[in-house]
Amino acid sequence: MYSSSGDSNGYHQDNKQQLGMSQRDRVRRARAKSRDGYGEEQKVTPCTEFDKAYFNSYAHVGIHEEMIKDHVRTNTYRDAIFHHQSLIEGKVVVDVGCGTGILSIFCAQAGAKRVYAVDASDIAVQANEVVKANNLSDKVIVLHGRVEDVEIDEEVDVIISEWMGYMLLYESMLGSVITARDRWLKHGGLILPSNATLYMAPVTHPDRYRESIEFWRNVYGIDMSAMLPLAKQCAFEEPSVETISGENVLTWPHVVKHVDCYTITIDELESVTTTYKFRSMMRAPFHGFAFWFDVEFGGPAASPINPRAPVLPTAPSNNSPMDGSQRKKRTNPNEALVLSTAPEDPPTHWQQTLIYFYDPIDVEQDQLIEGSATLTQSKENRRFMNINLRYCSGGRSFVKESVMR
C-alpha cells in the first residue's frame, strides 16, 4: 500500500522529476509530528491494521465507479466547484481522499493554481496516471499517503473532500478533513462541503418486513415459522443500507448532528447523542428508524474559520417542517448548493440507513415516539459505528443496539 522507496508521494524518482524541482520540494513524507496550521502541535493518529484494510478497500475500481456514476453526487460537487470558482481560481487546493482524482481535476479546470490530491489507498497510482493523461501534472500533485503523514510546505486556500459515509459519520473520514484543515488551511479559506446535517425519523416498511419475515410462515404450504427468530436476527441485527421513499417516513425528521466543517473537532466525532420526540402523522406499523444526511457547499463568509470558537446550536425543533424541496433548491444563485440523501430526493449511492426492530410496534396518528440515539466510534475499530437506540411509545420502552461494520 505504501511505497518503500522513500519518495514523498509514493512514486519512483522518474515520476518526481516530471513534477519539477520546485514542486518536488513542496511535498515530502511527514515527520513523526505534523505542523498545525494555527501554530500548535497536533497529535498524529496512528495508522492501525484496520486503517490499512480500509485504505486497501478503496484500491478496487468498483467502489470508485459506483461513486462517479452517482450523478447526483458527482454533478453537485462539480457544480459547487464552479459556483465557487472565484475562490478557487489561482489558489492552492487540497483534495482529501482524492480517489481517482476527479474532484482535483474539476478544481484544476476551475483554474486552481495547484491541487494536492491526497489518498492513502493504492488508487493514488491510477490517479497519478489520470492526471498525466489529462496533461495536468503541472497543476495536480498526487500524494500517496495519509493526510496525517504527508507534508505540504505551504498553506492552502481550499479543502475539498467527499468524506461522507453511510449515516454521514460511518468510516470516520471526517477526521482526516479536520486534520487537513488544522494543518494547512489559511484563515478565511474555503472548505467544500462547508456543513453537514444528519437526520433521523421513524419509518414504516411493511413490504420489507413481509419479504424478509412473513415469508417463513407459509413456504410452499409448509409451516416454517420456526425459522422466524433466526430470520429476524439475520435480517435486522445490523443496520441496512437501502432506498426508501417519503411515503415510508412517519414524521418530520429530527436533527441528530449538525457539522460545521470550519469548527468541528476530532473529539466531537467519538460519540454523538441526541434525544428526540416524534408524533406519528399516520396510523401504521412502526418498523424502525431511518437515517440520512445533507451537505451544504457554502462559502467561507458564512462560517469564519475559528476552531476555538464555541459552536452554537443550529438544530431546528423536533416538530419543525423540513420540506425536501426547500432544503434542496436555491432561491437565488448566491445561496449554497445542497447535496441531499433524503428519501424524497433523487437517490444516491448512500441511499438511507435503516435500523429495523425485530418486531414492529403499532402506532396511532399523533402517537408520541420519544427516546435517544447514541452513535459511538467503535473502540476496536474507529471506522465502525456502535448504535444505541432507546425508544418509548404506547407506554412500552425498548432498546436496540447494533454495529455498522
XYZ file of C-alpha atoms in Angstrom:
405
model
C 0.000 0.000 0.000
C 2.763 2.403 0.917
C 5.884 2.895 -1.148
C 9.162 1.746 0.360
C 11.192 3.976 -1.955
C 11.183 6.923 0.455
C 9.671 9.269 -2.121
C 7.208 11.787 -0.722
C 4.305 10.803 -2.904
C 4.844 7.073 -3.235
C 6.176 7.177 -6.784
C 9.587 6.433 -8.206
C 12.214 9.083 -8.823
C 11.476 9.441 -12.552
C 7.890 10.418 -11.708
C 9.107 13.062 -9.306
C 11.430 14.599 -11.845
C 8.470 15.235 -14.105
C 6.988 17.431 -11.388
C 9.973 19.779 -11.417
C 12.255 20.779 -8.572
C 10.036 23.496 -7.106
C 7.064 21.201 -6.730
C 9.206 18.298 -5.593
C 10.480 20.415 -2.756
C 6.943 21.306 -1.718
C 5.909 17.778 -0.799
C 7.606 15.070 1.258
C 6.786 12.453 3.847
C 5.649 13.854 7.162
C 7.846 13.747 10.208
C 6.670 11.999 13.362
C 4.816 15.171 14.380
C 2.928 17.358 11.947
C 2.792 21.138 11.963
C -0.541 22.614 12.998
C -1.819 25.365 10.698
C -2.532 27.559 13.719
C 0.906 27.242 15.267
C 0.259 24.371 17.701
C 1.474 20.776 17.671
C -1.149 18.264 16.648
C -1.362 14.668 17.822
C -0.948 12.266 14.903
C -3.429 9.369 14.862
C -1.530 6.095 14.366
C -2.295 4.025 11.298
C -3.781 0.741 12.507
C -4.236 -2.555 10.700
C -7.937 -1.657 10.435
C -6.965 1.601 8.718
C -4.755 -0.255 6.260
C -7.598 -2.640 5.448
C -9.906 0.353 4.964
C -7.461 2.038 2.577
C -6.973 -1.228 0.714
C -10.741 -1.493 0.133
C -10.557 1.769 -1.822
C -7.888 0.374 -4.155
C -10.599 -1.547 -6.019
C -12.023 0.206 -9.070
C -15.602 -0.858 -8.344
C -16.158 1.490 -5.418
C -14.882 4.457 -7.439
C -17.033 3.506 -10.397
C -20.099 3.440 -8.137
C -19.296 6.874 -6.697
C -18.529 8.511 -10.039
C -21.688 7.049 -11.608
C -23.697 8.614 -8.789
C -24.640 11.634 -10.895
C -26.323 13.465 -8.020
C -23.080 13.284 -6.039
C -20.611 14.000 -8.826
C -22.600 16.739 -10.558
C -23.273 18.534 -7.265
C -19.560 18.550 -6.432
C -18.677 19.838 -9.898
C -21.400 22.490 -9.699
C -20.137 23.559 -6.267
C -16.565 23.881 -7.520
C -17.579 26.133 -10.400
C -20.066 28.009 -8.204
C -17.061 28.953 -6.044
C -14.683 29.405 -8.983
C -13.764 32.935 -7.874
C -12.421 31.450 -4.614
C -10.581 28.598 -6.366
C -9.050 30.274 -9.411
C -5.365 30.968 -8.859
C -5.484 29.322 -5.405
C -3.959 26.257 -3.752
C -6.312 23.327 -3.088
C -6.076 20.092 -1.085
C -8.335 17.191 -2.107
C -8.602 14.875 0.923
C -9.170 11.274 -0.181
C -8.875 12.076 -3.874
C -9.604 8.573 -5.183
C -9.333 8.648 -8.972
C -8.620 12.384 -8.841
C -11.863 13.565 -10.414
C -12.507 16.382 -7.920
C -8.877 17.502 -8.173
C -9.254 17.721 -11.942
C -12.504 19.691 -11.588
C -10.597 22.155 -9.387
C -7.803 22.400 -11.958
C -10.397 23.042 -14.656
C -11.811 25.801 -12.444
C -8.409 27.497 -12.551
C -6.705 26.325 -9.354
C -3.041 27.271 -9.250
C -2.093 23.963 -7.639
C -4.006 20.969 -6.293
C -2.595 18.469 -3.810
C -4.525 15.225 -4.358
C -4.016 13.080 -1.257
C -5.018 9.434 -0.894
C -3.645 6.624 1.276
C -5.075 3.931 -0.989
C -3.195 2.450 -3.928
C -5.798 4.093 -6.168
C -3.415 7.062 -5.972
C -1.232 5.281 -8.525
C -4.077 5.339 -11.043
C -4.967 8.902 -10.062
C -1.457 9.983 -10.993
C -1.829 8.346 -14.401
C -5.209 10.038 -14.909
C -3.634 13.401 -14.114
C -0.817 12.811 -16.606
C -3.248 11.632 -19.301
C -5.120 14.920 -18.951
C -1.904 16.991 -19.135
C -2.379 18.381 -15.628
C 0.838 17.232 -13.945
C 1.926 20.859 -13.692
C -1.144 21.637 -11.547
C -2.198 18.444 -9.756
C 0.291 16.766 -7.407
C -0.785 13.300 -6.296
C 0.427 12.383 -2.802
C 0.227 8.699 -1.892
C -0.205 8.644 1.879
C -2.407 9.677 4.769
C -3.247 13.319 5.353
C -1.844 12.753 8.833
C 1.528 11.675 7.375
C 2.261 13.667 4.210
C 3.570 17.204 4.467
C 2.756 20.187 2.286
C 5.149 23.100 2.692
C 2.618 25.860 2.125
C -0.741 26.951 3.421
C -3.742 26.178 1.235
C -6.757 28.261 0.294
C -9.292 25.474 -0.273
C -10.006 21.994 1.087
C -12.360 19.757 -0.835
C -13.320 16.234 0.146
C -16.052 13.701 -0.403
C -15.750 12.326 3.132
C -19.321 11.302 3.911
C -20.087 7.692 4.786
C -23.347 5.907 5.412
C -25.215 7.686 8.214
C -22.811 10.553 7.445
C -20.219 9.578 10.064
C -19.574 5.924 9.230
C -15.922 5.308 8.219
C -14.765 8.374 10.237
C -13.130 10.060 7.248
C -14.182 13.482 8.504
C -11.297 13.285 10.959
C -8.846 13.466 8.057
C -10.566 16.619 6.760
C -10.249 18.172 10.218
C -6.560 17.250 10.276
C -6.004 18.847 6.856
C -7.863 21.976 7.999
C -5.825 22.338 11.167
C -2.514 21.702 9.429
C -2.787 23.721 6.242
C -5.898 25.857 5.720
C -5.405 29.620 5.693
C -7.603 31.787 7.867
C -10.550 32.740 5.696
C -10.086 29.681 3.497
C -12.837 27.607 1.899
C -13.967 24.082 2.849
C -16.228 22.117 0.491
C -18.634 20.937 1.729
C -18.922 23.519 4.482
C -21.692 21.983 6.601
C -23.433 18.657 7.048
C -26.553 17.558 8.902
C -27.561 14.049 9.954
C -31.301 13.356 10.310
C -33.395 10.513 11.687
C -37.104 9.657 11.557
C -39.404 6.728 12.399
C -40.415 4.660 9.389
C -42.931 2.065 8.350
C -41.898 -0.556 5.796
C -44.386 -3.451 5.678
C -43.118 -4.693 2.313
C -39.601 -5.202 3.666
C -40.887 -6.979 6.756
C -43.193 -9.150 4.674
C -40.432 -10.194 2.272
C -37.884 -10.992 4.971
C -40.039 -12.329 7.823
C -43.642 -13.167 6.983
C -42.399 -15.274 4.083
C -41.433 -18.040 6.544
C -44.945 -18.561 7.883
C -46.017 -20.467 4.794
C -43.375 -21.811 2.413
C -44.971 -23.899 -0.362
C -47.663 -24.886 2.119
C -45.124 -25.828 4.812
C -45.176 -24.099 8.216
C -41.638 -22.795 8.666
C -42.434 -20.313 11.413
C -39.723 -21.985 13.499
C -37.339 -20.036 11.268
C -38.746 -16.651 12.371
C -36.344 -15.881 15.277
C -33.299 -16.632 13.125
C -34.765 -14.790 10.149
C -35.353 -11.671 12.270
C -31.832 -11.792 13.654
C -30.235 -12.224 10.232
C -32.396 -9.552 8.571
C -32.423 -6.885 11.255
C -29.466 -7.362 13.616
C -27.267 -4.896 11.706
C -28.123 -1.599 10.011
C -29.438 -1.950 6.464
C -28.468 0.407 3.637
C -31.399 0.631 1.249
C -33.630 3.100 -0.550
C -36.978 4.113 0.889
C -39.435 6.790 -0.197
C -41.023 9.697 1.605
C -44.145 7.538 1.986
C -42.253 5.298 4.415
C -41.490 8.171 6.805
C -43.926 8.558 9.703
C -42.920 12.014 10.998
C -40.906 15.119 10.276
C -37.182 14.346 10.704
C -35.090 15.167 13.753
C -31.579 16.636 13.549
C -29.142 14.180 15.137
C -25.984 16.182 14.493
C -25.058 19.364 12.676
C -21.452 19.529 11.495
C -19.726 22.830 10.798
C -16.587 21.796 8.943
C -14.846 25.021 9.981
C -15.193 24.438 13.712
C -15.840 20.771 14.496
C -13.119 18.887 16.381
C -11.997 15.276 16.170
C -13.084 14.684 19.766
C -16.683 15.541 18.835
C -16.772 12.600 16.440
C -16.091 9.972 19.099
C -19.680 9.991 20.355
C -22.874 11.751 19.284
C -26.023 11.641 21.438
C -29.417 13.161 20.771
C -32.841 12.954 22.401
C -35.957 13.111 20.252
C -39.733 13.395 20.351
C -41.822 12.481 17.339
C -45.556 12.384 16.709
C -46.675 9.903 14.104
C -48.525 11.508 11.216
C -50.462 8.318 10.488
C -51.683 5.027 11.873
C -49.183 2.372 10.799
C -46.782 -0.333 11.971
C -43.580 1.327 13.210
C -40.717 -0.796 11.883
C -37.659 1.213 12.871
C -35.680 4.389 12.218
C -34.141 5.756 9.033
C -31.070 7.992 8.936
C -29.925 10.262 6.102
C -27.923 13.455 5.626
C -27.486 16.672 3.697
C -24.250 18.515 2.979
C -24.070 22.185 2.047
C -21.463 23.859 -0.153
C -21.453 27.324 1.381
C -18.780 29.987 1.222
C -16.280 30.916 3.941
C -18.092 34.150 4.882
C -20.976 32.214 6.433
C -18.611 30.213 8.640
C -15.477 32.199 9.549
C -12.580 29.961 10.429
C -12.052 29.988 14.173
C -11.564 26.473 15.528
C -11.574 27.711 19.110
C -14.926 29.493 18.897
C -17.889 27.819 20.616
C -20.302 26.036 18.291
C -23.800 27.438 18.703
C -26.747 25.048 18.413
C -28.291 25.181 14.958
C -30.701 22.246 15.000
C -34.337 23.083 14.351
C -37.020 21.953 16.752
C -38.184 18.355 16.528
C -41.551 19.223 15.028
C -40.483 21.875 12.534
C -41.357 21.005 8.928
C -38.396 20.272 6.681
C -39.659 20.113 3.151
C -37.151 18.428 0.876
C -37.654 20.865 -1.983
C -36.981 23.812 0.312
C -33.743 22.244 1.514
C -32.503 21.232 -1.903
C -33.249 24.148 -4.188
C -31.691 27.601 -4.165
C -33.912 30.640 -4.392
C -31.043 32.702 -5.825
C -27.588 31.927 -7.273
C -25.802 33.210 -4.161
C -27.281 30.541 -1.887
C -25.329 27.392 -1.109
C -25.762 24.221 -3.121
C -27.070 21.241 -1.148
C -26.445 17.547 -1.741
C -29.291 15.630 -0.111
C -29.711 11.921 0.555
C -33.250 12.340 1.925
C -35.917 9.773 0.956
C -37.902 12.375 -1.004
C -34.891 13.457 -3.080
C -33.256 11.730 -6.078
C -31.469 8.561 -4.935
C -27.721 8.435 -4.350
C -25.276 5.607 -3.682
C -25.553 6.440 0.046
C -29.287 5.577 -0.049
C -30.662 5.664 3.521
C -29.560 3.676 6.558
C -32.307 1.805 8.400
C -32.276 0.348 11.891
C -35.107 -2.188 11.988
C -36.779 -3.558 15.092
C -37.160 -7.312 15.409
C -40.900 -6.776 15.826
C -42.925 -3.757 14.654
C -44.917 -1.515 17.010
C -48.404 -0.413 16.011
C -48.765 3.361 16.386
C -51.802 5.599 16.045
C -51.919 9.004 14.381
C -50.399 11.655 16.700
C -48.954 8.959 18.985
C -45.783 10.094 20.754
C -42.490 8.348 19.997
C -39.604 9.508 22.163
C -36.173 8.378 23.241
C -32.493 8.829 22.488
C -29.879 7.789 19.954
C -26.162 7.454 20.579
C -23.630 6.909 17.782
C -20.166 5.972 19.021
C -16.939 5.122 17.264
C -16.025 1.513 17.982
C -13.042 1.207 20.325
C -11.934 -1.838 18.359
C -12.045 -0.035 15.017
C -12.867 3.668 14.922
C -14.232 3.289 11.387
C -17.050 1.102 12.738
C -20.050 2.699 14.457
C -21.870 1.454 17.543
C -25.533 2.483 17.550
C -27.698 2.574 20.676
C -31.391 3.391 20.220
C -33.746 3.846 23.163
C -37.374 4.464 22.334
C -40.711 4.583 24.099
C -44.179 4.522 22.605
C -47.604 3.496 23.837
C -46.335 3.003 27.376
C -43.629 0.496 26.356
C -39.852 1.026 26.353
C -37.317 -0.648 24.097
C -33.584 -0.710 23.406
C -31.958 -1.661 20.093
C -28.189 -1.932 19.791
C -26.344 -2.621 16.579
C -22.965 -2.145 14.934
C -22.308 -0.730 11.479
C -19.262 -2.583 10.163
